[in-house]
């Protein structure tokens, strides 16, 4: 049999990003060995804040172009206490997502076995969402500026950009994703009462695209009311689509409601596969626990399962998620973010053992 080899770019970045990406590469290795049908050719990049301190740039100028040669990108985190967050974000993460046009950011949330939601009475069947975040424009479009620094008339603007192309493609992606899930249910989030241009265009285009998906039930929510619905009636939601900033905020809430930000994954997709997509945990660099060996690697394993799905290795993706869920079910293997005492290594070894042990 001809073995497929996937070229993966690994960018650990900063803080615990490096630790969880390392753990994940071990897990990917075990998965490939267990499957036998594919292999990974991994190249690691030392891009991140350390590089910025020594060279003045988080990655080489042609960094995004270098990544085009890969099938996927595994990303850890970027951010350090002594460097302004907007520099790290625009210097690395957005400097990859935007040129590679990874416009669909997908954030699944579930309560995994063994993990408790802070919402009382809410179990694993009651919260199973996918948030689709528009990842190329909106509030993160990068338009704006500052004038008259230091003067009383100093002014700063951040202009949100909403284009028909941008909204149509994310809406179509979200409707398609909703259609692929059993409940075929989509909630479109905006703030179209206060933001009367871009957000009204969202509502209008949602209604247009909905015509292409007659079997999908959809509704609309204002983002503020959405936080209440997520908390009070989580079972009423399934697939959710929102702007870059709104979905950023909602996905932190979603992660907290599902038990820990340490398990929440994300995929920055170019659905047309013209460029490689990027897979990362959403927890960030977490300098408070960096170097202690206790970072929860589950978010990174889950995002690796999303990567395998994107590469059409569905069997391996399922095997990985099954292994992760076997491990989360055992509270002795919970890291401190979940109230346990396990280390990154213990969780990683247990996931690898579960991958090797499954007879499917
Ligand atoms: C996320 C993060 C980032 C974002 C931060 C690190 C800038 O919160 O991926 O949700 O806002 O996009
Ligand atoms: Mg966020």
Short mmCIF file of C-alpha atoms and ligand atoms in Angstrom, two decimals:
data_model
loop_
_atom_site.label_atom_id
_atom_site.label_comp_id
_atom_site.label_asym_id
_atom_site.label_seq_id
_atom_site.Cartn_x
_atom_site.Cartn_y
_atom_site.Cartn_z
CA UNK A 1 0.00 0.00 0.00
CA UNK A 2 1.18 3.46 -0.81
CA UNK A 3 1.65 5.41 2.38
CA UNK A 4 0.43 8.99 2.32
CA UNK A 5 2.80 11.42 3.99
CA UNK A 6 1.40 14.65 5.35
CA UNK A 7 3.74 17.59 5.74
CA UNK A 8 2.93 19.33 9.00
CA UNK A 9 4.43 22.64 10.12
CA UNK A 10 4.67 22.72 13.92
CA UNK A 11 4.82 26.15 15.55
CA UNK A 12 4.86 25.79 19.33
CA UNK A 13 5.23 29.56 19.79
CA UNK A 14 5.25 30.77 23.39
CA UNK A 15 4.67 29.48 26.90
CA UNK A 16 2.72 26.24 27.21
CA UNK A 17 2.18 26.33 23.43
CA UNK A 18 5.55 24.64 23.04
CA UNK A 19 4.72 22.01 25.67
CA UNK A 20 1.35 20.99 24.25
CA UNK A 21 2.60 20.90 20.66
CA UNK A 22 5.47 18.62 21.71
CA UNK A 23 3.00 16.32 23.45
CA UNK A 24 0.77 16.36 20.40
CA UNK A 25 3.57 15.36 18.04
CA UNK A 26 4.11 12.23 20.14
CA UNK A 27 0.42 11.44 19.90
CA UNK A 28 0.40 11.96 16.12
CA UNK A 29 3.36 9.64 15.81
CA UNK A 30 1.52 6.94 17.75
CA UNK A 31 -1.59 7.41 15.62
CA UNK A 32 0.33 7.08 12.37
CA UNK A 33 2.06 3.94 13.68
CA UNK A 34 -1.28 2.47 14.77
CA UNK A 35 -2.98 3.24 11.45
CA UNK A 36 -0.19 2.27 9.12
CA UNK A 37 -1.80 4.02 6.14
CA UNK A 38 -0.22 7.41 6.55
CA UNK A 39 2.79 9.17 8.06
CA UNK A 40 3.69 12.66 9.15
CA UNK A 41 6.68 14.63 8.00
CA UNK A 42 6.92 17.34 10.66
CA UNK A 43 9.00 20.49 10.41
CA UNK A 44 9.25 22.60 13.56
CA UNK A 45 9.54 26.39 13.45
CA UNK A 46 10.95 28.48 16.31
CA UNK A 47 8.70 31.43 15.54
CA UNK A 48 7.36 33.42 18.48
CA UNK A 49 8.25 36.03 21.05
CA UNK A 50 11.81 34.79 21.68
CA UNK A 51 12.55 35.30 18.01
CA UNK A 52 10.96 38.75 18.21
CA UNK A 53 13.24 39.70 21.11
CA UNK A 54 16.37 38.71 19.24
CA UNK A 55 15.52 39.65 15.65
CA UNK A 56 12.62 42.09 15.91
CA UNK A 57 10.19 39.83 14.07
CA UNK A 58 8.04 36.94 15.24
CA UNK A 59 8.59 35.10 11.98
CA UNK A 60 10.50 35.71 8.74
CA UNK A 61 8.97 38.18 6.32
CA UNK A 62 8.00 35.37 3.96
CA UNK A 63 6.79 33.19 6.85
CA UNK A 64 3.23 32.75 5.59
CA UNK A 65 4.56 31.84 2.15
CA UNK A 66 6.89 29.23 3.63
CA UNK A 67 3.85 27.58 5.15
CA UNK A 68 2.08 27.17 1.81
CA UNK A 69 4.16 24.08 1.10
CA UNK A 70 2.59 22.20 4.03
CA UNK A 71 -0.60 20.17 4.30
CA UNK A 72 -1.44 21.59 7.73
CA UNK A 73 -0.10 23.80 10.49
CA UNK A 74 -0.13 22.84 14.16
CA UNK A 75 0.10 25.96 16.29
CA UNK A 76 0.59 26.27 20.05
CA UNK A 77 0.15 29.81 21.34
CA UNK A 78 1.66 33.26 21.09
CA UNK A 79 1.90 35.90 23.79
CA UNK A 80 4.29 36.89 26.57
CA UNK A 81 3.83 39.05 29.66
CA UNK A 82 6.39 41.66 28.61
CA UNK A 83 5.29 42.20 25.00
CA UNK A 84 2.05 44.03 24.14
CA UNK A 85 -0.57 41.50 23.06
CA UNK A 86 -1.50 43.37 19.90
CA UNK A 87 2.09 43.00 18.66
CA UNK A 88 2.16 39.25 19.23
CA UNK A 89 -1.26 38.74 17.70
CA UNK A 90 -0.54 40.74 14.55
CA UNK A 91 3.07 39.58 14.40
CA UNK A 92 2.34 35.88 14.23
CA UNK A 93 -1.15 34.46 14.48
CA UNK A 94 -2.97 36.94 12.29
CA UNK A 95 0.13 37.23 10.11
CA UNK A 96 -0.51 33.59 9.22
CA UNK A 97 -4.34 33.40 9.23
CA UNK A 98 -4.93 36.45 7.09
CA UNK A 99 -2.52 35.94 4.16
CA UNK A 100 -3.44 32.25 4.03
CA UNK A 101 -7.10 33.29 4.01
CA UNK A 102 -8.11 30.87 6.76
CA UNK A 103 -11.49 32.51 6.90
CA UNK A 104 -13.48 29.90 8.78
CA UNK A 105 -12.57 29.45 12.40
CA UNK A 106 -14.33 26.44 13.86
CA UNK A 107 -14.69 25.96 17.62
CA UNK A 108 -16.45 22.83 18.83
CA UNK A 109 -17.58 22.64 22.44
CA UNK A 110 -18.75 19.52 24.24
CA UNK A 111 -18.68 18.30 27.79
CA UNK A 112 -16.25 15.41 27.52
CA UNK A 113 -16.68 12.29 29.67
CA UNK A 114 -15.49 12.80 33.24
CA UNK A 115 -15.60 16.59 32.96
CA UNK A 116 -18.18 18.68 34.79
CA UNK A 117 -19.81 21.82 33.50
CA UNK A 118 -20.05 24.66 36.02
CA UNK A 119 -23.74 24.80 35.08
CA UNK A 120 -25.66 22.65 37.51
CA UNK A 121 -27.66 19.85 35.96
CA UNK A 122 -25.99 20.24 32.56
CA UNK A 123 -24.46 16.96 31.36
CA UNK A 124 -22.75 15.79 28.22
CA UNK A 125 -25.94 15.52 26.17
CA UNK A 126 -27.01 19.06 26.98
CA UNK A 127 -24.16 21.01 25.48
CA UNK A 128 -22.83 20.10 22.05
CA UNK A 129 -22.05 23.17 19.99
CA UNK A 130 -19.87 24.29 17.14
CA UNK A 131 -19.12 27.98 16.96
CA UNK A 132 -18.14 29.25 13.52
CA UNK A 133 -16.10 32.42 13.81
CA UNK A 134 -15.58 34.66 10.79
CA UNK A 135 -11.80 34.80 10.73
CA UNK A 136 -10.75 37.23 8.02
CA UNK A 137 -12.51 40.56 8.47
CA UNK A 138 -15.06 42.19 10.81
CA UNK A 139 -13.54 43.76 13.88
CA UNK A 140 -10.14 42.13 13.17
CA UNK A 141 -9.82 43.59 9.68
CA UNK A 142 -6.91 45.75 10.79
CA UNK A 143 -8.38 48.97 9.45
CA UNK A 144 -8.00 52.10 11.53
CA UNK A 145 -5.32 54.31 12.92
CA UNK A 146 -4.19 56.90 15.40
CA UNK A 147 -3.62 60.61 14.91
CA UNK A 148 -2.47 63.55 17.03
CA UNK A 149 -0.62 61.44 19.61
CA UNK A 150 -0.54 62.99 23.06
CA UNK A 151 -2.75 65.95 22.18
CA UNK A 152 -6.21 66.43 23.66
CA UNK A 153 -7.56 65.83 20.17
CA UNK A 154 -5.84 62.45 19.95
CA UNK A 155 -8.03 60.04 18.06
CA UNK A 156 -7.98 56.30 17.43
CA UNK A 157 -10.24 54.22 15.21
CA UNK A 158 -10.78 50.52 14.65
CA UNK A 159 -13.07 50.11 11.69
CA UNK A 160 -15.06 46.90 11.31
CA UNK A 161 -15.23 45.68 7.75
CA UNK A 162 -18.08 43.50 6.52
CA UNK A 163 -18.05 42.51 2.88
CA UNK A 164 -20.70 40.62 0.94
CA UNK A 165 -18.06 38.11 -0.15
CA UNK A 166 -16.86 37.64 3.43
CA UNK A 167 -20.33 37.20 4.87
CA UNK A 168 -21.60 34.95 2.10
CA UNK A 169 -18.70 32.54 2.38
CA UNK A 170 -18.83 32.22 6.15
CA UNK A 171 -22.63 31.89 6.10
CA UNK A 172 -22.48 29.18 3.46
CA UNK A 173 -19.82 27.36 5.46
CA UNK A 174 -21.92 27.59 8.65
CA UNK A 175 -25.13 26.43 6.99
CA UNK A 176 -23.27 23.50 5.42
CA UNK A 177 -21.76 22.55 8.77
CA UNK A 178 -25.16 22.80 10.48
CA UNK A 179 -26.63 20.62 7.72
CA UNK A 180 -23.97 17.96 8.36
CA UNK A 181 -24.88 17.68 12.03
CA UNK A 182 -27.82 15.62 13.24
CA UNK A 183 -29.97 18.50 14.50
CA UNK A 184 -29.49 20.73 11.41
CA UNK A 185 -29.82 23.81 13.57
CA UNK A 186 -28.03 27.13 13.09
CA UNK A 187 -28.10 30.28 15.20
CA UNK A 188 -26.89 33.46 13.53
CA UNK A 189 -25.50 35.95 16.06
CA UNK A 190 -25.24 39.69 15.44
CA UNK A 191 -25.76 43.01 17.12
CA UNK A 192 -27.96 44.34 14.38
CA UNK A 193 -30.03 46.55 16.66
CA UNK A 194 -27.08 48.80 17.54
CA UNK A 195 -24.73 48.21 14.60
CA UNK A 196 -27.08 49.18 11.86
CA UNK A 197 -24.93 48.67 8.75
CA UNK A 198 -22.59 45.68 8.81
CA UNK A 199 -24.72 43.62 11.16
CA UNK A 200 -27.89 44.31 9.22
CA UNK A 201 -26.06 43.08 6.13
CA UNK A 202 -25.25 39.88 8.08
CA UNK A 203 -28.93 39.31 8.85
CA UNK A 204 -29.87 39.99 5.24
CA UNK A 205 -27.26 37.64 3.78
CA UNK A 206 -28.12 34.93 6.35
CA UNK A 207 -31.69 35.00 5.06
CA UNK A 208 -30.45 34.79 1.46
CA UNK A 209 -28.11 31.85 2.08
CA UNK A 210 -30.77 30.07 4.14
CA UNK A 211 -32.72 29.62 0.89
CA UNK A 212 -29.98 27.24 -0.31
CA UNK A 213 -30.43 25.09 2.82
CA UNK A 214 -34.16 24.45 3.22
CA UNK A 215 -33.52 21.52 5.57
CA UNK A 216 -31.60 23.66 8.08
CA UNK A 217 -33.61 25.35 10.81
CA UNK A 218 -32.10 28.69 11.74
CA UNK A 219 -32.73 31.56 14.07
CA UNK A 220 -31.15 34.88 14.99
CA UNK A 221 -29.82 36.13 18.30
CA UNK A 222 -28.33 39.40 19.45
CA UNK A 223 -24.94 38.71 21.00
CA UNK A 224 -25.83 39.99 24.46
CA UNK A 225 -28.94 37.85 24.66
CA UNK A 226 -26.91 34.96 23.28
CA UNK A 227 -24.77 34.85 26.46
CA UNK A 228 -27.95 34.38 28.47
CA UNK A 229 -29.24 31.62 26.18
CA UNK A 230 -25.89 29.79 26.25
CA UNK A 231 -25.97 29.83 30.03
CA UNK A 232 -29.65 29.24 30.70
CA UNK A 233 -30.66 27.00 27.83
CA UNK A 234 -27.57 25.38 26.33
CA UNK A 235 -29.48 22.45 24.86
CA UNK A 236 -31.39 24.81 22.55
CA UNK A 237 -28.21 25.52 20.55
CA UNK A 238 -26.21 23.50 18.04
CA UNK A 239 -24.24 25.34 15.33
CA UNK A 240 -23.56 29.03 15.87
CA UNK A 241 -22.13 31.61 13.47
CA UNK A 242 -20.85 35.01 14.55
CA UNK A 243 -18.41 37.76 13.66
CA UNK A 244 -14.73 37.64 14.49
CA UNK A 245 -15.02 39.51 17.81
CA UNK A 246 -18.41 38.25 18.90
CA UNK A 247 -17.39 34.64 18.34
CA UNK A 248 -14.08 35.26 20.11
CA UNK A 249 -15.98 36.26 23.22
CA UNK A 250 -18.69 33.61 22.93
CA UNK A 251 -16.13 30.86 22.48
CA UNK A 252 -14.45 31.71 25.78
CA UNK A 253 -17.83 31.49 27.45
CA UNK A 254 -18.47 28.20 25.67
CA UNK A 255 -15.11 26.82 26.81
CA UNK A 256 -15.80 27.80 30.41
CA UNK A 257 -19.28 26.25 30.33
CA UNK A 258 -17.87 22.99 29.01
CA UNK A 259 -15.54 22.63 31.99
CA UNK A 260 -12.19 24.20 31.11
CA UNK A 261 -10.49 26.39 28.56
CA UNK A 262 -7.79 23.69 28.67
CA UNK A 263 -9.87 21.41 26.47
CA UNK A 264 -11.15 23.87 23.86
CA UNK A 265 -9.74 23.42 20.34
CA UNK A 266 -10.00 25.48 17.20
CA UNK A 267 -9.32 25.12 13.49
CA UNK A 268 -8.52 28.03 11.20
CA UNK A 269 -9.73 26.65 7.91
CA UNK A 270 -9.38 27.53 4.30
CA UNK A 271 -12.33 25.32 3.34
CA UNK A 272 -11.43 25.36 -0.36
CA UNK A 273 -7.99 23.96 0.56
CA UNK A 274 -6.15 26.50 -1.56
CA UNK A 275 -3.85 27.04 1.42
CA UNK A 276 -2.99 24.95 4.48
CA UNK A 277 -5.28 25.29 7.46
CA UNK A 278 -4.04 25.91 10.98
CA UNK A 279 -5.00 23.99 14.11
CA UNK A 280 -4.52 25.26 17.66
CA UNK A 281 -5.78 25.13 21.22
CA UNK A 282 -7.58 28.32 22.21
CA UNK A 283 -6.09 28.59 25.73
CA UNK A 284 -3.09 30.78 24.87
CA UNK A 285 0.44 30.78 26.29
CA UNK A 286 -0.49 30.66 30.04
CA UNK A 287 2.80 31.90 31.49
CA UNK A 288 1.55 31.24 35.03
CA UNK A 289 1.93 27.50 34.48
CA UNK A 290 4.66 27.46 31.82
CA UNK A 291 7.53 25.09 32.56
CA UNK A 292 5.63 23.25 35.28
CA UNK A 293 4.62 20.38 33.05
CA UNK A 294 0.95 20.62 34.00
CA UNK A 295 -0.61 22.21 30.90
CA UNK A 296 -3.66 20.34 29.73
CA UNK A 297 -2.80 18.87 26.31
CA UNK A 298 -6.39 17.83 25.56
CA UNK A 299 -7.26 20.96 23.57
CA UNK A 300 -4.26 20.32 21.32
CA UNK A 301 -5.15 16.64 20.90
CA UNK A 302 -8.71 17.62 20.00
CA UNK A 303 -7.47 20.14 17.46
CA UNK A 304 -5.20 17.41 16.04
CA UNK A 305 -8.34 15.32 15.55
CA UNK A 306 -9.81 18.26 13.63
CA UNK A 307 -6.62 18.35 11.56
CA UNK A 308 -6.96 14.66 10.74
CA UNK A 309 -10.58 15.19 9.73
CA UNK A 310 -9.49 18.03 7.48
CA UNK A 311 -6.89 15.72 5.92
CA UNK A 312 -9.70 13.18 5.36
CA UNK A 313 -8.17 10.74 7.84
CA UNK A 314 -11.51 10.30 9.56
CA UNK A 315 -10.76 6.94 11.08
CA UNK A 316 -7.63 8.24 12.79
CA UNK A 317 -9.52 11.35 13.92
CA UNK A 318 -12.19 9.18 15.55
CA UNK A 319 -9.57 6.96 17.12
CA UNK A 320 -7.84 9.98 18.62
CA UNK A 321 -11.07 11.45 20.03
CA UNK A 322 -12.05 8.08 21.49
CA UNK A 323 -8.65 7.87 23.15
CA UNK A 324 -8.98 11.41 24.51
CA UNK A 325 -12.44 10.66 25.88
CA UNK A 326 -11.26 7.44 27.52
CA UNK A 327 -8.61 9.47 29.29
CA UNK A 328 -10.82 12.40 30.34
CA UNK A 329 -13.29 9.90 31.81
CA UNK A 330 -10.61 9.00 34.39
CA UNK A 331 -10.46 11.87 36.87
CA UNK A 332 -7.04 10.65 38.06
CA UNK A 333 -5.83 11.86 34.66
CA UNK A 334 -7.18 15.39 35.04
CA UNK A 335 -4.69 18.28 34.99
CA UNK A 336 -4.97 21.14 37.51
CA UNK A 337 -7.25 23.26 35.27
CA UNK A 338 -9.81 20.47 35.76
CA UNK A 339 -9.15 20.26 39.48
CA UNK A 340 -6.78 17.27 39.20
CA UNK A 341 -3.11 16.58 39.78
CA UNK A 342 -2.08 14.90 36.53
CA UNK A 343 0.79 16.19 34.42
CA UNK A 344 0.93 16.86 30.70
CA UNK A 345 3.11 13.74 30.32
CA UNK A 346 0.70 11.49 32.21
CA UNK A 347 -2.22 12.56 30.04
CA UNK A 348 -0.13 12.19 26.88
CA UNK A 349 1.10 8.70 27.80
CA UNK A 350 -2.43 7.63 28.67
CA UNK A 351 -3.78 8.88 25.33
CA UNK A 352 -0.98 7.07 23.49
CA UNK A 353 -1.72 3.87 25.44
CA UNK A 354 -5.41 4.18 24.54
CA UNK A 355 -4.53 4.66 20.86
CA UNK A 356 -2.34 1.55 20.90
CA UNK A 357 -4.84 -0.49 22.87
CA UNK A 358 -7.91 -0.07 20.71
CA UNK A 359 -8.68 -3.05 18.53
CA UNK A 360 -10.58 -1.40 15.70
C1 LIG B 1 -8.58 33.44 20.42
C2 LIG B 1 -7.71 34.38 21.18
C3 LIG B 1 -7.09 35.41 20.29
C4 LIG B 1 -8.13 36.19 19.55
C5 LIG B 1 -6.16 36.30 21.10
C6 LIG B 1 -4.97 35.52 21.64
C7 LIG B 1 -5.73 37.52 20.40
O1 LIG B 1 -8.44 34.98 22.19
O2 LIG B 1 -8.09 32.75 19.53
O3 LIG B 1 -9.75 33.36 20.73
O4 LIG B 1 -8.75 37.11 20.05
O5 LIG B 1 -8.38 35.88 18.39
MG1 LIG B 2 -10.38 34.31 22.37
#
